[in-house]
mmCIF file of C-alpha atoms in Angstrom:
data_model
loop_
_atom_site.group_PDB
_atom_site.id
_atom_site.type_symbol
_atom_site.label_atom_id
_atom_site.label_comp_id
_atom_site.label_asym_id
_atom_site.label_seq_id
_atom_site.Cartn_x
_atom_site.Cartn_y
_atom_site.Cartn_z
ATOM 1 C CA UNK A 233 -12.244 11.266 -13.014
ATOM 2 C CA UNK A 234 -10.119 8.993 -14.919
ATOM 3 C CA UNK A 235 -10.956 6.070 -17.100
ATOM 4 C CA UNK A 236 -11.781 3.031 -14.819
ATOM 5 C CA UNK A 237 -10.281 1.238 -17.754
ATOM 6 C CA UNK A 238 -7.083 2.886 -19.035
ATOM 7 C CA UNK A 239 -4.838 0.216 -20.903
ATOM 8 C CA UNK A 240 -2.140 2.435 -19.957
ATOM 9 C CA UNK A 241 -2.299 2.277 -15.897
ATOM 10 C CA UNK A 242 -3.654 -1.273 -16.049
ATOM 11 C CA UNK A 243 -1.008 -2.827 -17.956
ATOM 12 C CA UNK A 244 1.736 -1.289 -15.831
ATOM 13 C CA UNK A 245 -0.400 -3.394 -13.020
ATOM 14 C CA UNK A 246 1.875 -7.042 -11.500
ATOM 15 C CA UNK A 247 -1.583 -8.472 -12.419
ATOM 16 C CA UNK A 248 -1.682 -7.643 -16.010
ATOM 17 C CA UNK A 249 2.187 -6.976 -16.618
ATOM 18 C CA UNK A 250 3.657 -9.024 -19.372
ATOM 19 C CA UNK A 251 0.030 -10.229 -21.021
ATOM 20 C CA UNK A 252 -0.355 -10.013 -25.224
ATOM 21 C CA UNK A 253 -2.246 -6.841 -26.454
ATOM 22 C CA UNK A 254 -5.034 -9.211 -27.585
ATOM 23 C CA UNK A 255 -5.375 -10.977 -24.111
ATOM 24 C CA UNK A 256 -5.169 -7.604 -21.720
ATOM 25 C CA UNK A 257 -7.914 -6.313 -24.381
ATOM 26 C CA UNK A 258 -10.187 -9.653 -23.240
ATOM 27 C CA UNK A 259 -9.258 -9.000 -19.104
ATOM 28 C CA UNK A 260 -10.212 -5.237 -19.401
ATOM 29 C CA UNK A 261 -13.342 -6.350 -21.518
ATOM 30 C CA UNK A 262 -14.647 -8.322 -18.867
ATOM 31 C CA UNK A 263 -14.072 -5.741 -16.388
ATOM 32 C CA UNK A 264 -16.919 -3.601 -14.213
ATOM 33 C CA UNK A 265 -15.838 0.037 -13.910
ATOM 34 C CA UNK A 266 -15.840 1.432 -10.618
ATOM 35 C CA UNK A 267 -15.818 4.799 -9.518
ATOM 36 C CA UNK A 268 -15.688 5.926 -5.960
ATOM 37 C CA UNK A 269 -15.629 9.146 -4.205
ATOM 38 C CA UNK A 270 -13.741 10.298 -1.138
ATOM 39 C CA UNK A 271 -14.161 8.345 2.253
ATOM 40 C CA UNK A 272 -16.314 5.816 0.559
ATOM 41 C CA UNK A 273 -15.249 1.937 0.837
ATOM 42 C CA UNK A 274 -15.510 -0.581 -2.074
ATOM 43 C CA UNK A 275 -15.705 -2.994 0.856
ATOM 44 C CA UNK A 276 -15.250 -4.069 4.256
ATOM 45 C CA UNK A 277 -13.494 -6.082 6.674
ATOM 46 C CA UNK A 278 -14.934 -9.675 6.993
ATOM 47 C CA UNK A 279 -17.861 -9.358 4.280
ATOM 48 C CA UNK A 280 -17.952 -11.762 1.460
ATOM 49 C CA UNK A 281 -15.292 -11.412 -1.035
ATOM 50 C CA UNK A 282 -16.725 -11.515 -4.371
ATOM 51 C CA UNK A 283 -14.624 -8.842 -6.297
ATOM 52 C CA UNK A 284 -10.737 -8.375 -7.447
ATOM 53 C CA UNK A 285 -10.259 -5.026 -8.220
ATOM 54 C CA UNK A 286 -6.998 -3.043 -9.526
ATOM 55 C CA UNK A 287 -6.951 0.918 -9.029
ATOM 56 C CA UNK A 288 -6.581 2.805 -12.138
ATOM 57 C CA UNK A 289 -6.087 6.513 -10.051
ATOM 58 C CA UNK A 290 -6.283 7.351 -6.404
ATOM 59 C CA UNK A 291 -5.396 6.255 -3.262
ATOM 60 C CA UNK A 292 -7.378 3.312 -1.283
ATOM 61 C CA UNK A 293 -5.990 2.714 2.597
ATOM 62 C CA UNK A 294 -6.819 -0.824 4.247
ATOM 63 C CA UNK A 295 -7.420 -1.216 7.476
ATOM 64 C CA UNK A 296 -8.273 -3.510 10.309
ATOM 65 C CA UNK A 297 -10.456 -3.674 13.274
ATOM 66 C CA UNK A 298 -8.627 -5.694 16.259
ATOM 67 C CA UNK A 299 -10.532 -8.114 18.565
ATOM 68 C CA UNK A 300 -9.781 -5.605 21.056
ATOM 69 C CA UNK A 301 -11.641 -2.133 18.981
ATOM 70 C CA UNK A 302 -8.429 -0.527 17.838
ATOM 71 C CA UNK A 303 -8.471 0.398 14.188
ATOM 72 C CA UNK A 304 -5.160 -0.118 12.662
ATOM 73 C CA UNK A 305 -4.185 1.358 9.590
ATOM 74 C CA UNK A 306 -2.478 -1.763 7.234
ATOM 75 C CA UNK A 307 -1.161 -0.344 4.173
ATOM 76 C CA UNK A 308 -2.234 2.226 1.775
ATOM 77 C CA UNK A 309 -2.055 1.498 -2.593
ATOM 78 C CA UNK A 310 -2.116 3.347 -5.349
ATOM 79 C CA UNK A 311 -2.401 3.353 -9.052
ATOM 80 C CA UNK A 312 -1.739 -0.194 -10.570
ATOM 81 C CA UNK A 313 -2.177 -1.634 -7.183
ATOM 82 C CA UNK A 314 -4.652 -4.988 -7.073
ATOM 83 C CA UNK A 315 -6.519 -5.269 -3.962
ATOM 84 C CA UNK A 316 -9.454 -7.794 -2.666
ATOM 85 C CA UNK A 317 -7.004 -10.926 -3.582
ATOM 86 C CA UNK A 318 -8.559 -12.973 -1.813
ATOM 87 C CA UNK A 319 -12.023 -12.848 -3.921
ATOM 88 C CA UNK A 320 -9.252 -15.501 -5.804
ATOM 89 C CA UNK A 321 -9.991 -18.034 -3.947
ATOM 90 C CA UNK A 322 -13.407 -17.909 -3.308
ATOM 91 C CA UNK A 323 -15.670 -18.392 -0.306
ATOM 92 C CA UNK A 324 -13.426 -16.185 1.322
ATOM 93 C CA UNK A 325 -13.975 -13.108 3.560
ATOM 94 C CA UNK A 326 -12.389 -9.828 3.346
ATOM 95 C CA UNK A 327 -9.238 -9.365 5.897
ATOM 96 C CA UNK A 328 -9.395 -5.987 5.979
ATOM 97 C CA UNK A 329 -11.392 -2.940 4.973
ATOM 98 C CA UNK A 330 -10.787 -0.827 1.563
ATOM 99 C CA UNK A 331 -11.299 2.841 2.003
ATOM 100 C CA UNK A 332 -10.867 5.839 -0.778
ATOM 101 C CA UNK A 333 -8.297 8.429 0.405
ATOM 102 C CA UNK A 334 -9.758 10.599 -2.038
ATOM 103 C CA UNK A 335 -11.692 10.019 -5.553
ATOM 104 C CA UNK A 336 -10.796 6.525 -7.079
ATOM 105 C CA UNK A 337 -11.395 4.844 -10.184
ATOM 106 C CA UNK A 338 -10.860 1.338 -10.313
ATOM 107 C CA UNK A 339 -11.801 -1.840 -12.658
ATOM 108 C CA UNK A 340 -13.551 -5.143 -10.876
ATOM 109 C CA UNK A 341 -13.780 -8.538 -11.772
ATOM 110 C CA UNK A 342 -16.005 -11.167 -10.327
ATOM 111 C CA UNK A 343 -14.535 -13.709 -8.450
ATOM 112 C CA UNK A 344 -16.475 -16.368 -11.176
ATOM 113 C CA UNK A 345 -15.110 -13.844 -13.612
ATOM 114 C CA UNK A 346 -11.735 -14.634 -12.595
ATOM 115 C CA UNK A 347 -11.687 -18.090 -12.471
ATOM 116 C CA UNK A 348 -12.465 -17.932 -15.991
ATOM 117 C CA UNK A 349 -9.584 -15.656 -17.332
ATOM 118 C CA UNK A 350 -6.857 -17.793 -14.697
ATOM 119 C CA UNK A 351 -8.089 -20.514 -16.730
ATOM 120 C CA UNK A 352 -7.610 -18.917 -20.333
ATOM 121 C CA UNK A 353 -4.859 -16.631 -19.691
ATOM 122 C CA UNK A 354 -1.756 -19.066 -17.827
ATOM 123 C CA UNK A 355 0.200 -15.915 -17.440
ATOM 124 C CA UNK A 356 -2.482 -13.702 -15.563
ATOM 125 C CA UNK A 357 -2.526 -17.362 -13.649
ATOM 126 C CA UNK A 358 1.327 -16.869 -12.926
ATOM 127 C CA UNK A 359 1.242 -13.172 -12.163
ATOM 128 C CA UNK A 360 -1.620 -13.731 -9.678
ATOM 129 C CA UNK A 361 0.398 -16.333 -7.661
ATOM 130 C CA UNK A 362 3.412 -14.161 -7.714
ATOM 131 C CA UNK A 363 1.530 -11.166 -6.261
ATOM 132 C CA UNK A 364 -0.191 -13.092 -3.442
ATOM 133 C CA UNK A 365 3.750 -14.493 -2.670
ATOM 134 C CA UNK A 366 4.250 -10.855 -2.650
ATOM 135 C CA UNK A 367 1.869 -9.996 -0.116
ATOM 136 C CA UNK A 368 2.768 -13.216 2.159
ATOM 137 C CA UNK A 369 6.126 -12.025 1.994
ATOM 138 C CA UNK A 370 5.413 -8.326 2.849
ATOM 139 C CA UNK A 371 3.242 -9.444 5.864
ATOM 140 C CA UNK A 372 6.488 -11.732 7.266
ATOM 141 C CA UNK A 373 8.447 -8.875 6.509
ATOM 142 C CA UNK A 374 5.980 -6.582 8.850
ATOM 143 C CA UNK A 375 6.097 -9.272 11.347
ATOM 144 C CA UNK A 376 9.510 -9.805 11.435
ATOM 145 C CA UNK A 377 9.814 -5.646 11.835
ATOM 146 C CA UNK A 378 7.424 -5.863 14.874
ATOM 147 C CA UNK A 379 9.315 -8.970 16.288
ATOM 148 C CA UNK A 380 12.699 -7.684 16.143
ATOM 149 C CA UNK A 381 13.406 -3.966 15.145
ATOM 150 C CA UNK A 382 13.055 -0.557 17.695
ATOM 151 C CA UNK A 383 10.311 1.723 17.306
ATOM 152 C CA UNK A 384 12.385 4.019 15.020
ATOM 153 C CA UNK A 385 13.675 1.655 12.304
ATOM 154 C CA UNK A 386 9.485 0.289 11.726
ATOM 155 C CA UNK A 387 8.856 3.556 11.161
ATOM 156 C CA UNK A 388 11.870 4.264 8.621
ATOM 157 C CA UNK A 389 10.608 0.910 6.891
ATOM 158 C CA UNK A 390 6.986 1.756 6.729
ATOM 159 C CA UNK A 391 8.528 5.202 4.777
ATOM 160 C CA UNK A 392 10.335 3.828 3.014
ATOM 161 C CA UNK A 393 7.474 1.342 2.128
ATOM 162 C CA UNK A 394 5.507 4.225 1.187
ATOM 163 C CA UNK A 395 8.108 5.974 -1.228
ATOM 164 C CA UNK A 396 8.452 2.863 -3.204
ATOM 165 C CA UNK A 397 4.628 2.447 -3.724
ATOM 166 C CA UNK A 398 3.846 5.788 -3.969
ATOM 167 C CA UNK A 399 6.346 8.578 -4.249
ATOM 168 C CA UNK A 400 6.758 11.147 -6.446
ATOM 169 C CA UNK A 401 10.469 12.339 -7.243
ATOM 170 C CA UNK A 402 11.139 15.958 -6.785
ATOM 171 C CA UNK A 403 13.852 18.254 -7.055
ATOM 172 C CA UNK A 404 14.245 18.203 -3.147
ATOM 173 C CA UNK A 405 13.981 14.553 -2.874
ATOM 174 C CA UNK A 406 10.715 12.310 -2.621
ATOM 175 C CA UNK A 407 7.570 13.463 -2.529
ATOM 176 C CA UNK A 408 4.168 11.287 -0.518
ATOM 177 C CA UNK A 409 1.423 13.670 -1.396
ATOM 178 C CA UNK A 410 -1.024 12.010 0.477
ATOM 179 C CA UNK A 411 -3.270 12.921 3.582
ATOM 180 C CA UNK A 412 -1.119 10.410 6.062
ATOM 181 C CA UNK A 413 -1.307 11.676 9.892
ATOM 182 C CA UNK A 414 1.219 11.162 12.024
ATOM 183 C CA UNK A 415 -1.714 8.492 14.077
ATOM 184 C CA UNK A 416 -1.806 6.757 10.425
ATOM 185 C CA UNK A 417 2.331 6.334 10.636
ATOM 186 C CA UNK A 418 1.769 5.112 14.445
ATOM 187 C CA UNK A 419 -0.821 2.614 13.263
ATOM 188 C CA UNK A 420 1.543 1.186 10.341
ATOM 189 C CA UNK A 421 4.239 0.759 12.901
ATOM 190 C CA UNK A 422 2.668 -0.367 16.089
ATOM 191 C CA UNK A 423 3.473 2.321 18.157
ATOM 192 C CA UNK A 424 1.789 5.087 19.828
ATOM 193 C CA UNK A 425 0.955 8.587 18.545
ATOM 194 C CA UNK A 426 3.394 9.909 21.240
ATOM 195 C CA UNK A 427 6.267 7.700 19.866
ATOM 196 C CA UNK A 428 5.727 8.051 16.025
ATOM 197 C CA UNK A 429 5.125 12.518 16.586
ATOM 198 C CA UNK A 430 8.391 12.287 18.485
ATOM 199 C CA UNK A 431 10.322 10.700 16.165
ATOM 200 C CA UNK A 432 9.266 12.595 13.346
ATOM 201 C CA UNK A 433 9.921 15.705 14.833
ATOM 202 C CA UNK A 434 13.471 14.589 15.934
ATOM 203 C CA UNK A 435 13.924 13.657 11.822
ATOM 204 C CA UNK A 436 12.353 16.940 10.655
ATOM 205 C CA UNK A 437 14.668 19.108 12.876
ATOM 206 C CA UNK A 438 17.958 17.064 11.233
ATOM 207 C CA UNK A 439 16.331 17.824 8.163
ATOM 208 C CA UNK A 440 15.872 14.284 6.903
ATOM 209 C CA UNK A 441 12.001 15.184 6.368
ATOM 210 C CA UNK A 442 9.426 17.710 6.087
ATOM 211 C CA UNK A 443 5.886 17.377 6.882
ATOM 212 C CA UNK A 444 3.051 19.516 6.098
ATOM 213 C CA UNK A 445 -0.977 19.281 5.543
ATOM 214 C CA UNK A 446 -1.586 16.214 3.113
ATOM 215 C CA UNK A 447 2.269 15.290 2.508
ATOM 216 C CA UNK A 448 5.677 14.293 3.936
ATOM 217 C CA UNK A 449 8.534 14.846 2.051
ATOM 218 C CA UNK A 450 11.823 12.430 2.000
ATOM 219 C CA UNK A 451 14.620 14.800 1.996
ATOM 220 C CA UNK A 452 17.387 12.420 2.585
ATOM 221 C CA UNK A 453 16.466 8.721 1.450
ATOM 222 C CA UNK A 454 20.455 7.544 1.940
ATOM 223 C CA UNK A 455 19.887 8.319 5.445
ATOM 224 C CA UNK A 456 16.316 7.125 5.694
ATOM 225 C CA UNK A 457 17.495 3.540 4.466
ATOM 226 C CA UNK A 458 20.432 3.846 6.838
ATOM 227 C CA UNK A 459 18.135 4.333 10.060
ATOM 228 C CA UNK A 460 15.928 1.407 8.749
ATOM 229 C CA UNK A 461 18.619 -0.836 9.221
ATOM 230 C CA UNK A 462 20.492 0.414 12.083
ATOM 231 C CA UNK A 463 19.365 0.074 15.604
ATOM 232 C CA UNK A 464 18.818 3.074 17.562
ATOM 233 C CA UNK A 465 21.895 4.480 19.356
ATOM 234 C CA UNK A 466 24.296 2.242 17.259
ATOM 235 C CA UNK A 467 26.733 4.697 15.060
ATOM 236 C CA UNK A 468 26.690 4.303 11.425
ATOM 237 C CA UNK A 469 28.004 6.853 8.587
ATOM 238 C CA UNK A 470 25.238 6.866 6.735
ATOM 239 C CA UNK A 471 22.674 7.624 9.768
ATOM 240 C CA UNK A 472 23.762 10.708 11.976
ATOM 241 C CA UNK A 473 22.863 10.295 15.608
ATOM 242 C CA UNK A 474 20.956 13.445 15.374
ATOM 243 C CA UNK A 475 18.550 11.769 13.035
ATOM 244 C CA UNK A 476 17.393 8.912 15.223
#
């Protein structure tokens, strides 16, 4: 496994971006190491948050429980990404469940830890605030998705989403090695398996992706960010017909 404390991944993290050699040093210092293997969880949905963590290599996926029993997939991270915010601002309980796609590494801080370096570092301070805005935004961005876009555009978004995070660029386009299922897609989009399999099909056959065991790859990511913003049956140059 990799180094639960590489400089190198951490300091690429919006958490520790932009902080002097002899301050990220301190941070990483004061760091627990933290590695967990495949299908384990480094915690879950409404117990205590006492730990920040940022992922040095892997994939984690969150994911909710509804009122109701239905286990929604929220959004899946990768290296760099900080998850269990909310151990920030203490007394607070986790919103969602952390789960290891496959072997993870990751560094932890305390939540008394981390009142401590907020305190002595003002721009870890600043960088935490602007991730949290980050996340409030991306949440009103997911709402306003589910509010007021068709089926098909959520789930050109939620690729989209996912290529930004945690694509790879290839020769044929952009690659999201990752075990996502087609029910993982449905979950991010609020639709049902039936829905989100047809879809993807219909964008497979136009060859705007290709899907296989463990991966999906973006072909065409003009067209892709065409369909996200262009409602179903509406004409646009950059989004055949055939393709939504």
């Amino acid at each position: 496994m990799s180094d639960p404390a590489d400089p190198m991944v951490l300091r690429t993290s919006v958490l520790l971006r932009d902080l002097a050699p002899a301050d990220l040093a301190h941070v990483i210092a004061t760091g627990r190491p933290y590695q967990v293997r495949a299908g384990a969880f480094f915690f879950h949905q409404d117990a205590p948050a006492r730990w920040l963590y940022v992922l040095t290599a892997g994939r984690v996926k969150f994911s909710q429980i509804t009122p109701a029993g239905v286990l929604v997939l929220v959004r899946v991270g990768g290296p760099g990404d900080p998850f269990g915010a909310v151990a920030v601002l203490g007394d607070a309980l986790h919103p969602a469940s952390a789960q290891a796609v496959g072997p993870c590494t990751a560094l932890g801080w305390e939540s008394a830890v981390i009142s401590t370096l907020l305190e002595a570092h003002p721009r870890l301070a600043l960088n935490t605030v602007r991730f949290l805005a980050e996340r409030v935004r991306e949440l009103q961005d997911r709402y306003r998705e589910l509010a007021t876009q068709q089926a098909a555009q959520r789930r050109a978004h939620a690729l989209l989403r996912l290529a930004a995070q945690l694509g790879r660029p290839v020769a044929a386009g952009v690659l999201l090695d990752l075990p996502l299922t087609r029910q993982d897609l449905a979950e991010l989009t609020g639709t049902t398996l039936f829905t989100a399999s047809r879809t993807l099909r219909r964008w497979e056959q136009a060859g705007l992706i290709q899907s296989g065991r463990a991966r999906i790859l973006i072909r065409d990511l003009a067209a892709l960010h065409a369909l996200a913003e262009t409602p179903a049956g509406v004409e646009s140059a950059g989004a055949p017909a055939s393709l939504r």
